[in-house]
C-alpha positions as a LaTeX table, in Angstrom:
\begin{tabular}{lrrr}
\hline
Residue & $x$ (\AA) & $y$ (\AA) & $z$ (\AA) \\
\hline
Met1 & 15.21 & $-99.66$ & $-116.44$ \\
Ser2 & 12.27 & $-101.89$ & $-115.57$ \\
Leu3 & 9.61 & $-102.66$ & $-118.17$ \\
Val4 & 7.05 & $-100.59$ & $-116.25$ \\
Leu5 & 9.32 & $-97.53$ & $-116.15$ \\
Leu6 & 10.15 & $-97.97$ & $-119.82$ \\
Leu7 & 6.46 & $-98.08$ & $-120.75$ \\
Leu8 & 5.75 & $-95.01$ & $-118.61$ \\
Ala9 & 8.59 & $-93.13$ & $-120.28$ \\
Leu10 & 7.42 & $-94.08$ & $-123.76$ \\
Thr11 & 3.78 & $-93.29$ & $-122.97$ \\
Gly12 & 4.66 & $-89.99$ & $-121.32$ \\
Gly13 & 6.75 & $-89.02$ & $-124.33$ \\
Ala14 & 3.89 & $-89.84$ & $-126.70$ \\
Val15 & 1.43 & $-87.82$ & $-124.64$ \\
Ala16 & 3.80 & $-84.85$ & $-124.49$ \\
Lys17 & 4.30 & $-85.03$ & $-128.24$ \\
Lys18 & 0.53 & $-85.18$ & $-128.79$ \\
Lys19 & 0.06 & $-82.16$ & $-126.56$ \\
Ala20 & 2.73 & $-80.24$ & $-128.45$ \\
Asn21 & 1.24 & $-81.16$ & $-131.83$ \\
Ser22 & $-2.25$ & $-80.22$ & $-130.67$ \\
Phe23 & $-1.03$ & $-76.87$ & $-129.36$ \\
Ala24 & 0.86 & $-76.16$ & $-132.57$ \\
Ser25 & $-2.25$ & $-76.96$ & $-134.60$ \\
Cys26 & $-4.30$ & $-74.62$ & $-132.44$ \\
Glu27 & $-1.84$ & $-71.80$ & $-133.10$ \\
Glu28 & $-2.24$ & $-72.11$ & $-136.85$ \\
Ile29 & $-4.55$ & $-69.53$ & $-138.43$ \\
Thr30 & $-6.43$ & $-71.20$ & $-141.28$ \\
Ala31 & $-9.32$ & $-70.51$ & $-143.64$ \\
Ser32 & $-11.62$ & $-71.61$ & $-140.81$ \\
Asp33 & $-10.56$ & $-68.62$ & $-138.70$ \\
Ala34 & $-12.50$ & $-65.37$ & $-139.13$ \\
Leu35 & $-11.29$ & $-62.00$ & $-137.94$ \\
Phe36 & $-14.54$ & $-60.07$ & $-137.51$ \\
Ile37 & $-14.24$ & $-56.25$ & $-137.48$ \\
Val38 & $-17.36$ & $-54.69$ & $-136.00$ \\
Asp39 & $-18.40$ & $-51.20$ & $-137.20$ \\
Leu40 & $-15.00$ & $-49.49$ & $-137.44$ \\
Gln41 & $-16.69$ & $-46.52$ & $-139.12$ \\
Asn42 & $-16.06$ & $-42.78$ & $-139.09$ \\
Asp43 & $-19.14$ & $-41.89$ & $-137.05$ \\
Phe44 & $-17.85$ & $-44.00$ & $-134.15$ \\
Met45 & $-14.33$ & $-42.56$ & $-134.25$ \\
Glu46 & $-12.80$ & $-39.85$ & $-132.07$ \\
Pro47 & $-10.52$ & $-37.27$ & $-133.79$ \\
Phe48 & $-7.84$ & $-39.24$ & $-135.61$ \\
Pro49 & $-4.31$ & $-37.93$ & $-136.29$ \\
Val50 & $-3.46$ & $-38.29$ & $-139.97$ \\
Pro51 & $-0.32$ & $-40.41$ & $-140.47$ \\
Asn52 & 2.63 & $-39.19$ & $-142.51$ \\
Pro53 & 1.44 & $-39.48$ & $-146.14$ \\
Asp54 & 4.85 & $-40.84$ & $-147.14$ \\
Lys55 & 4.23 & $-43.83$ & $-144.89$ \\
Gln56 & 0.49 & $-44.41$ & $-145.22$ \\
Lys57 & $-2.19$ & $-42.92$ & $-147.44$ \\
Pro58 & $-5.93$ & $-42.97$ & $-146.71$ \\
Asn59 & $-8.16$ & $-45.31$ & $-148.67$ \\
Tyr60 & $-10.16$ & $-42.33$ & $-149.99$ \\
Asp61 & $-10.16$ & $-38.52$ & $-149.98$ \\
Ile62 & $-10.43$ & $-37.08$ & $-146.45$ \\
Ser63 & $-9.51$ & $-33.46$ & $-147.24$ \\
Lys64 & $-13.03$ & $-32.16$ & $-146.52$ \\
Asn65 & $-13.27$ & $-33.98$ & $-143.22$ \\
Leu66 & $-10.34$ & $-32.54$ & $-141.26$ \\
Asp67 & $-10.65$ & $-30.33$ & $-138.19$ \\
Asp68 & $-8.61$ & $-27.20$ & $-137.42$ \\
Asp69 & $-5.83$ & $-29.36$ & $-135.98$ \\
Gly70 & $-5.56$ & $-31.38$ & $-139.17$ \\
Lys71 & $-7.12$ & $-34.47$ & $-137.62$ \\
Ile72 & $-10.00$ & $-36.43$ & $-139.08$ \\
Met73 & $-13.08$ & $-34.97$ & $-137.42$ \\
Ala74 & $-14.85$ & $-36.87$ & $-134.68$ \\
Gly75 & $-17.97$ & $-38.78$ & $-135.65$ \\
Ser76 & $-21.44$ & $-38.10$ & $-134.31$ \\
Leu77 & $-21.15$ & $-41.05$ & $-131.91$ \\
Ala78 & $-17.42$ & $-40.98$ & $-131.18$ \\
Val79 & $-16.14$ & $-43.61$ & $-128.75$ \\
Asp80 & $-13.30$ & $-42.59$ & $-126.45$ \\
Gly81 & $-10.09$ & $-44.46$ & $-127.26$ \\
Ser82 & $-11.27$ & $-45.55$ & $-130.69$ \\
Ser83 & $-8.26$ & $-43.99$ & $-132.42$ \\
Glu84 & $-6.00$ & $-46.31$ & $-130.43$ \\
Ile85 & $-7.31$ & $-49.54$ & $-131.95$ \\
Val86 & $-6.92$ & $-48.88$ & $-135.70$ \\
Glu87 & $-3.26$ & $-49.87$ & $-135.98$ \\
Pro88 & $-3.54$ & $-52.95$ & $-133.74$ \\
Ile89 & $-6.49$ & $-54.12$ & $-135.86$ \\
Asn90 & $-4.43$ & $-53.52$ & $-139.01$ \\
Ala91 & $-1.75$ & $-55.78$ & $-137.52$ \\
Trp92 & $-4.39$ & $-58.48$ & $-137.05$ \\
Ile93 & $-5.61$ & $-58.04$ & $-140.63$ \\
Ser94 & $-2.06$ & $-58.42$ & $-141.95$ \\
Tyr95 & $-1.47$ & $-61.50$ & $-139.81$ \\
Phe96 & $-4.67$ & $-63.18$ & $-140.92$ \\
Leu97 & $-4.02$ & $-62.46$ & $-144.59$ \\
Lys98 & $-0.46$ & $-63.78$ & $-144.31$ \\
His99 & $-1.57$ & $-67.01$ & $-142.66$ \\
Gly100 & $-4.71$ & $-67.75$ & $-144.68$ \\
Gly101 & $-7.44$ & $-66.52$ & $-142.34$ \\
Lys102 & $-10.65$ & $-64.83$ & $-143.49$ \\
Ile103 & $-11.56$ & $-61.18$ & $-142.94$ \\
Phe104 & $-15.18$ & $-60.35$ & $-142.15$ \\
Ala105 & $-16.58$ & $-56.96$ & $-141.18$ \\
Ser106 & $-19.85$ & $-55.15$ & $-140.50$ \\
Leu107 & $-21.16$ & $-51.72$ & $-141.42$ \\
Asp108 & $-23.96$ & $-49.89$ & $-139.64$ \\
Trp109 & $-26.01$ & $-48.76$ & $-142.65$ \\
His110 & $-28.99$ & $-46.48$ & $-141.99$ \\
Lys111 & $-31.48$ & $-44.47$ & $-143.97$ \\
Glu112 & $-32.04$ & $-40.83$ & $-142.99$ \\
Asp113 & $-35.33$ & $-41.65$ & $-141.26$ \\
His114 & $-34.03$ & $-44.58$ & $-139.23$ \\
Cys115 & $-35.96$ & $-45.38$ & $-136.08$ \\
Ser116 & $-32.84$ & $-45.33$ & $-133.87$ \\
Phe117 & $-32.25$ & $-41.61$ & $-134.49$ \\
Cys118 & $-33.39$ & $-39.44$ & $-131.60$ \\
Arg119 & $-35.04$ & $-36.82$ & $-133.81$ \\
Asn120 & $-37.13$ & $-39.50$ & $-135.52$ \\
Gly121 & $-38.46$ & $-41.03$ & $-132.32$ \\
Thr122 & $-39.53$ & $-37.89$ & $-130.51$ \\
Lys123 & $-41.87$ & $-35.00$ & $-131.28$ \\
Ala124 & $-41.90$ & $-31.27$ & $-130.55$ \\
Ser125 & $-44.81$ & $-31.89$ & $-128.20$ \\
Asn126 & $-42.41$ & $-33.88$ & $-126.00$ \\
Pro127 & $-39.99$ & $-31.06$ & $-125.10$ \\
Thr128 & $-37.82$ & $-33.02$ & $-122.69$ \\
Gly129 & $-37.04$ & $-35.64$ & $-125.32$ \\
Tyr130 & $-37.20$ & $-33.74$ & $-128.60$ \\
Lys131 & $-33.88$ & $-33.01$ & $-130.32$ \\
Pro132 & $-34.55$ & $-31.68$ & $-133.82$ \\
His133 & $-30.92$ & $-31.96$ & $-134.94$ \\
Gly134 & $-30.24$ & $-35.32$ & $-133.40$ \\
Gly135 & $-28.78$ & $-36.21$ & $-130.04$ \\
Val136 & $-28.78$ & $-38.94$ & $-127.43$ \\
Cys137 & $-32.18$ & $-39.67$ & $-125.94$ \\
Gly138 & $-32.42$ & $-42.09$ & $-123.11$ \\
Pro139 & $-32.79$ & $-44.18$ & $-121.30$ \\
Leu140 & $-36.34$ & $-44.29$ & $-122.56$ \\
Pro141 & $-39.31$ & $-44.12$ & $-121.97$ \\
Gln142 & $-38.43$ & $-41.84$ & $-119.06$ \\
Gln143 & $-37.63$ & $-38.90$ & $-121.36$ \\
Ala144 & $-41.15$ & $-38.20$ & $-122.65$ \\
Phe145 & $-40.60$ & $-40.68$ & $-125.44$ \\
Asn146 & $-42.97$ & $-40.85$ & $-128.36$ \\
Asp147 & $-43.90$ & $-44.53$ & $-128.24$ \\
Ser148 & $-45.03$ & $-44.69$ & $-131.86$ \\
Gly149 & $-41.58$ & $-43.75$ & $-133.16$ \\
Arg150 & $-39.47$ & $-46.49$ & $-131.63$ \\
Cys151 & $-37.87$ & $-49.39$ & $-133.50$ \\
Val152 & $-39.88$ & $-52.60$ & $-133.63$ \\
Asp153 & $-37.05$ & $-55.17$ & $-133.49$ \\
Arg154 & $-36.81$ & $-57.59$ & $-130.56$ \\
Val155 & $-33.89$ & $-55.84$ & $-128.86$ \\
Ala156 & $-35.58$ & $-52.42$ & $-128.98$ \\
Lys157 & $-38.77$ & $-53.89$ & $-127.55$ \\
Ala158 & $-36.83$ & $-55.61$ & $-124.76$ \\
Asp159 & $-34.90$ & $-52.43$ & $-123.95$ \\
Tyr160 & $-38.14$ & $-50.44$ & $-123.94$ \\
Arg161 & $-39.75$ & $-52.85$ & $-121.48$ \\
Arg162 & $-36.67$ & $-52.57$ & $-119.23$ \\
Gly163 & $-36.69$ & $-48.78$ & $-119.48$ \\
Ser164 & $-33.20$ & $-48.86$ & $-121.01$ \\
Leu165 & $-33.90$ & $-48.03$ & $-124.66$ \\
Met166 & $-31.46$ & $-45.53$ & $-126.16$ \\
Gln167 & $-31.83$ & $-43.42$ & $-129.27$ \\
Trp168 & $-28.90$ & $-41.78$ & $-130.97$ \\
Pro169 & $-27.76$ & $-38.83$ & $-133.06$ \\
Asp170 & $-27.95$ & $-39.35$ & $-136.81$ \\
His171 & $-25.11$ & $-41.75$ & $-137.61$ \\
Cys172 & $-23.83$ & $-44.06$ & $-140.34$ \\
Val173 & $-26.27$ & $-42.71$ & $-142.90$ \\
Met174 & $-25.63$ & $-44.79$ & $-146.01$ \\
Gln175 & $-23.14$ & $-43.42$ & $-148.55$ \\
Arg176 & $-22.04$ & $-40.54$ & $-146.30$ \\
Phe177 & $-18.58$ & $-40.08$ & $-144.78$ \\
Gly178 & $-19.75$ & $-41.25$ & $-141.37$ \\
Ser179 & $-20.82$ & $-44.65$ & $-142.70$ \\
Arg180 & $-17.51$ & $-45.47$ & $-144.39$ \\
Phe181 & $-14.80$ & $-47.66$ & $-142.93$ \\
Gln182 & $-12.15$ & $-45.63$ & $-141.11$ \\
Pro183 & $-9.88$ & $-44.42$ & $-143.94$ \\
Phe184 & $-6.69$ & $-45.96$ & $-142.56$ \\
Leu185 & $-8.24$ & $-49.37$ & $-141.87$ \\
Lys186 & $-6.51$ & $-51.84$ & $-144.17$ \\
Ile187 & $-9.69$ & $-53.66$ & $-145.10$ \\
Pro188 & $-8.93$ & $-56.03$ & $-148.01$ \\
Gly189 & $-10.95$ & $-55.95$ & $-151.20$ \\
Asp190 & $-12.15$ & $-59.53$ & $-150.74$ \\
Ala191 & $-13.41$ & $-59.07$ & $-147.19$ \\
Val192 & $-16.86$ & $-60.45$ & $-146.47$ \\
Val193 & $-18.93$ & $-57.45$ & $-145.39$ \\
Val194 & $-22.40$ & $-57.43$ & $-143.88$ \\
Lys195 & $-24.55$ & $-54.31$ & $-143.63$ \\
Lys196 & $-27.01$ & $-53.91$ & $-140.77$ \\
Gly197 & $-29.70$ & $-51.48$ & $-139.71$ \\
Trp198 & $-30.85$ & $-50.84$ & $-143.28$ \\
Asp199 & $-34.51$ & $-51.41$ & $-142.44$ \\
Pro200 & $-35.80$ & $-47.99$ & $-141.22$ \\
Leu201 & $-38.13$ & $-49.67$ & $-138.71$ \\
Arg202 & $-35.60$ & $-52.05$ & $-137.15$ \\
Asp203 & $-32.26$ & $-51.58$ & $-135.52$ \\
Thr204 & $-29.62$ & $-54.23$ & $-134.91$ \\
Tyr205 & $-26.59$ & $-53.88$ & $-132.71$ \\
Ser206 & $-25.45$ & $-57.40$ & $-133.52$ \\
Ala207 & $-23.84$ & $-58.02$ & $-136.91$ \\
Phe208 & $-25.92$ & $-61.21$ & $-137.05$ \\
Gly209 & $-28.85$ & $-58.97$ & $-137.92$ \\
Gly210 & $-27.06$ & $-57.92$ & $-141.11$ \\
Thr211 & $-26.80$ & $-59.36$ & $-144.60$ \\
Glu212 & $-23.99$ & $-59.55$ & $-147.12$ \\
Ser213 & $-23.21$ & $-56.37$ & $-149.02$ \\
Lys214 & $-24.01$ & $-56.62$ & $-152.71$ \\
Glu215 & $-21.28$ & $-54.07$ & $-153.36$ \\
Lys216 & $-17.66$ & $-55.11$ & $-153.08$ \\
Tyr217 & $-14.72$ & $-52.88$ & $-152.20$ \\
Pro218 & $-14.93$ & $-50.05$ & $-151.15$ \\
Phe219 & $-18.31$ & $-51.27$ & $-149.79$ \\
Asp220 & $-19.81$ & $-47.78$ & $-149.54$ \\
Met221 & $-22.12$ & $-47.77$ & $-152.53$ \\
Glu222 & $-25.87$ & $-47.92$ & $-152.09$ \\
Asp223 & $-27.22$ & $-51.40$ & $-151.55$ \\
Thr224 & $-30.94$ & $-51.33$ & $-152.16$ \\
Met225 & $-33.21$ & $-52.72$ & $-149.48$ \\
Ala226 & $-34.40$ & $-55.37$ & $-151.93$ \\
Asn227 & $-30.81$ & $-56.49$ & $-152.52$ \\
Leu228 & $-29.98$ & $-56.61$ & $-148.83$ \\
Glu229 & $-33.16$ & $-58.52$ & $-148.00$ \\
Ala230 & $-32.19$ & $-61.16$ & $-150.56$ \\
Arg231 & $-28.57$ & $-61.59$ & $-149.50$ \\
Asn232 & $-27.18$ & $-64.19$ & $-147.10$ \\
Ser233 & $-27.18$ & $-63.59$ & $-143.36$ \\
Leu234 & $-23.97$ & $-63.61$ & $-141.32$ \\
Glu235 & $-24.85$ & $-67.03$ & $-139.90$ \\
Glu236 & $-25.20$ & $-68.40$ & $-143.43$ \\
Leu237 & $-21.91$ & $-66.81$ & $-144.51$ \\
Leu238 & $-20.00$ & $-68.27$ & $-141.56$ \\
Thr239 & $-21.45$ & $-71.68$ & $-142.33$ \\
Gln240 & $-20.56$ & $-71.42$ & $-146.03$ \\
His241 & $-16.96$ & $-70.57$ & $-145.13$ \\
Asn242 & $-16.84$ & $-73.27$ & $-142.42$ \\
Ile243 & $-15.70$ & $-70.77$ & $-139.79$ \\
Thr244 & $-14.84$ & $-72.51$ & $-136.53$ \\
Arg245 & $-13.12$ & $-69.66$ & $-134.66$ \\
Phe246 & $-14.62$ & $-66.18$ & $-134.52$ \\
Trp247 & $-12.06$ & $-63.53$ & $-133.47$ \\
Thr248 & $-13.78$ & $-60.22$ & $-132.70$ \\
Val249 & $-12.57$ & $-56.60$ & $-132.66$ \\
Gly250 & $-14.16$ & $-53.18$ & $-133.23$ \\
Leu251 & $-16.75$ & $-50.80$ & $-131.79$ \\
Ala252 & $-18.40$ & $-50.59$ & $-129.38$ \\
Leu253 & $-17.94$ & $-53.30$ & $-126.77$ \\
Asp254 & $-21.14$ & $-52.49$ & $-124.86$ \\
Phe255 & $-23.38$ & $-52.41$ & $-127.92$ \\
Cys256 & $-22.51$ & $-53.90$ & $-131.31$ \\
Val257 & $-19.40$ & $-55.90$ & $-130.35$ \\
Gly258 & $-21.05$ & $-57.42$ & $-127.30$ \\
Gly259 & $-24.29$ & $-58.19$ & $-129.12$ \\
Thr260 & $-22.38$ & $-59.82$ & $-131.98$ \\
Leu261 & $-20.36$ & $-62.04$ & $-129.65$ \\
Leu262 & $-23.40$ & $-63.14$ & $-127.68$ \\
Asp263 & $-25.12$ & $-64.12$ & $-130.94$ \\
Ala264 & $-21.99$ & $-66.02$ & $-132.05$ \\
Leu265 & $-22.28$ & $-67.95$ & $-128.80$ \\
Gly266 & $-26.03$ & $-68.49$ & $-129.15$ \\
Arg267 & $-26.55$ & $-66.78$ & $-125.79$ \\
Asn268 & $-28.17$ & $-63.47$ & $-126.66$ \\
Asn269 & $-31.37$ & $-63.52$ & $-124.63$ \\
Asp270 & $-32.86$ & $-60.58$ & $-126.52$ \\
Thr271 & $-32.35$ & $-61.84$ & $-130.09$ \\
Gln272 & $-32.56$ & $-65.58$ & $-129.24$ \\
Arg273 & $-30.57$ & $-66.43$ & $-132.35$ \\
Pro274 & $-29.14$ & $-69.95$ & $-132.43$ \\
Arg275 & $-25.40$ & $-70.47$ & $-132.33$ \\
Pro276 & $-23.94$ & $-70.74$ & $-135.85$ \\
Pro277 & $-23.44$ & $-74.47$ & $-136.45$ \\
Thr278 & $-19.76$ & $-74.32$ & $-137.38$ \\
Val279 & $-18.51$ & $-71.87$ & $-134.74$ \\
Gly280 & $-16.64$ & $-73.56$ & $-131.92$ \\
Asn281 & $-14.92$ & $-70.65$ & $-130.17$ \\
Ala282 & $-15.94$ & $-67.00$ & $-130.09$ \\
Ile283 & $-13.10$ & $-64.76$ & $-128.95$ \\
Leu284 & $-12.91$ & $-61.12$ & $-127.91$ \\
Ile285 & $-9.55$ & $-59.43$ & $-128.46$ \\
Gln286 & $-10.09$ & $-56.93$ & $-125.66$ \\
Pro287 & $-7.26$ & $-54.46$ & $-126.49$ \\
Cys288 & $-8.81$ & $-54.04$ & $-129.96$ \\
Thr289 & $-12.20$ & $-52.78$ & $-128.77$ \\
Arg290 & $-13.48$ & $-49.83$ & $-126.76$ \\
Ala291 & $-16.70$ & $-49.28$ & $-124.83$ \\
Val292 & $-19.02$ & $-46.29$ & $-124.72$ \\
Ser293 & $-19.13$ & $-46.63$ & $-120.91$ \\
Pro294 & $-16.16$ & $-48.81$ & $-119.86$ \\
Ser295 & $-16.83$ & $-48.86$ & $-116.11$ \\
Thr296 & $-20.53$ & $-49.73$ & $-116.34$ \\
Thr297 & $-22.02$ & $-51.31$ & $-119.47$ \\
Gly298 & $-18.59$ & $-52.19$ & $-120.85$ \\
Lys299 & $-17.71$ & $-54.09$ & $-117.68$ \\
Ala300 & $-21.13$ & $-55.74$ & $-117.67$ \\
Tyr301 & $-20.70$ & $-56.99$ & $-121.24$ \\
Leu302 & $-17.32$ & $-58.54$ & $-120.45$ \\
Glu303 & $-19.04$ & $-60.53$ & $-117.72$ \\
Lys304 & $-21.89$ & $-61.51$ & $-120.05$ \\
Ile305 & $-19.42$ & $-62.76$ & $-122.66$ \\
Arg306 & $-17.50$ & $-64.80$ & $-120.07$ \\
Lys307 & $-20.67$ & $-66.35$ & $-118.67$ \\
Ala308 & $-21.84$ & $-67.19$ & $-122.19$ \\
Gly309 & $-18.67$ & $-69.20$ & $-122.82$ \\
Gly310 & $-16.75$ & $-66.60$ & $-124.78$ \\
Ile311 & $-12.99$ & $-66.33$ & $-124.55$ \\
Ile312 & $-11.48$ & $-62.94$ & $-123.71$ \\
Thr313 & $-7.81$ & $-62.30$ & $-124.29$ \\
Asp314 & $-6.00$ & $-59.24$ & $-122.99$ \\
Lys315 & $-3.09$ & $-59.70$ & $-125.41$ \\
Ile316 & $-2.85$ & $-57.16$ & $-128.21$ \\
Thr317 & $-0.55$ & $-58.82$ & $-130.77$ \\
Pro318 & $-1.79$ & $-61.78$ & $-132.83$ \\
Glu319 & 1.07 & $-64.07$ & $-131.78$ \\
Ser320 & 0.62 & $-63.48$ & $-128.04$ \\
Ala321 & $-3.19$ & $-63.52$ & $-128.16$ \\
Ile322 & $-3.33$ & $-66.77$ & $-130.14$ \\
Lys323 & $-0.95$ & $-68.44$ & $-127.66$ \\
Asp324 & $-3.11$ & $-67.19$ & $-124.80$ \\
Val325 & $-6.32$ & $-68.51$ & $-126.36$ \\
Cys326 & $-4.76$ & $-71.88$ & $-127.24$ \\
Ser327 & $-3.43$ & $-72.31$ & $-123.71$ \\
Arg328 & $-7.07$ & $-72.26$ & $-122.58$ \\
Thr329 & $-8.78$ & $-74.13$ & $-125.40$ \\
Cys330 & $-6.26$ & $-76.72$ & $-126.65$ \\
Ser331 & $-7.49$ & $-80.25$ & $-125.99$ \\
Phe332 & $-6.51$ & $-83.75$ & $-127.02$ \\
Glu333 & $-7.70$ & $-87.28$ & $-126.47$ \\
Glu334 & $-5.69$ & $-89.37$ & $-124.04$ \\
\hline
\end{tabular}
């Protein structure tokens, strides 16, 4: 073998080894990886079949919240297909805990008079929009909307200007069943949880509008507004934990999941939040989310996430999804 061929063989071997090492490093889940579970709460769940109690028990008493078929009752804002993602998300939780990753989650956390509730933003004098027991109003302002009742956050104002503002049935009212994590979600006691939407005048789809829960597991006690105002934001928490990869699951793709991912990428035009300084990759695990309207707003949010630089994997298991993501993000210096 000539000297040139020998050098090429040695160099090629070194490069291949470096590629393999880099790929293997990418596939390792570490304390800098965050699995972020967005709003997997009872009010967003469709009827849920109760597993065999010999195999899995709920995290809390559900006996008063079963329908005639013995399923957990649907929430006030149930998302189609939501029951299908609980077990896959549990598999991700188990994988992250086994390999040293961090678990983060968000809770929609509203007062009874929250501005996003349809009955609080309309009046009896506006008969086409008024729903005294809650309901979906929108898009607004076309439905005789009472302008003085709308939320005053940036996203609500932007939606109102576009004529796309939605208001919702009462949901995720703090300390009620609907606001609790889905009872079969294996959320660990040391998860970092942020609560959002606690200001009655402001709504936030994105978890980056939330602050750390003062309460620890089971996270469903009352956090006072003063406590939540004083706690760290999600951006601050990610920075403190040096999170570099942000793996996202939960509900719903076309509202809270999508808004959270766009903020993680620093590309949410409505909130204009900066990208968290430590986050390198923001990833959507698509089989572990569901959209309110898959063919319209859900599809649009997938495109927004792609254009913003997010990574979308269609693999459902942690092992296959991580390989898929690393095949697209692994890099090394020549």
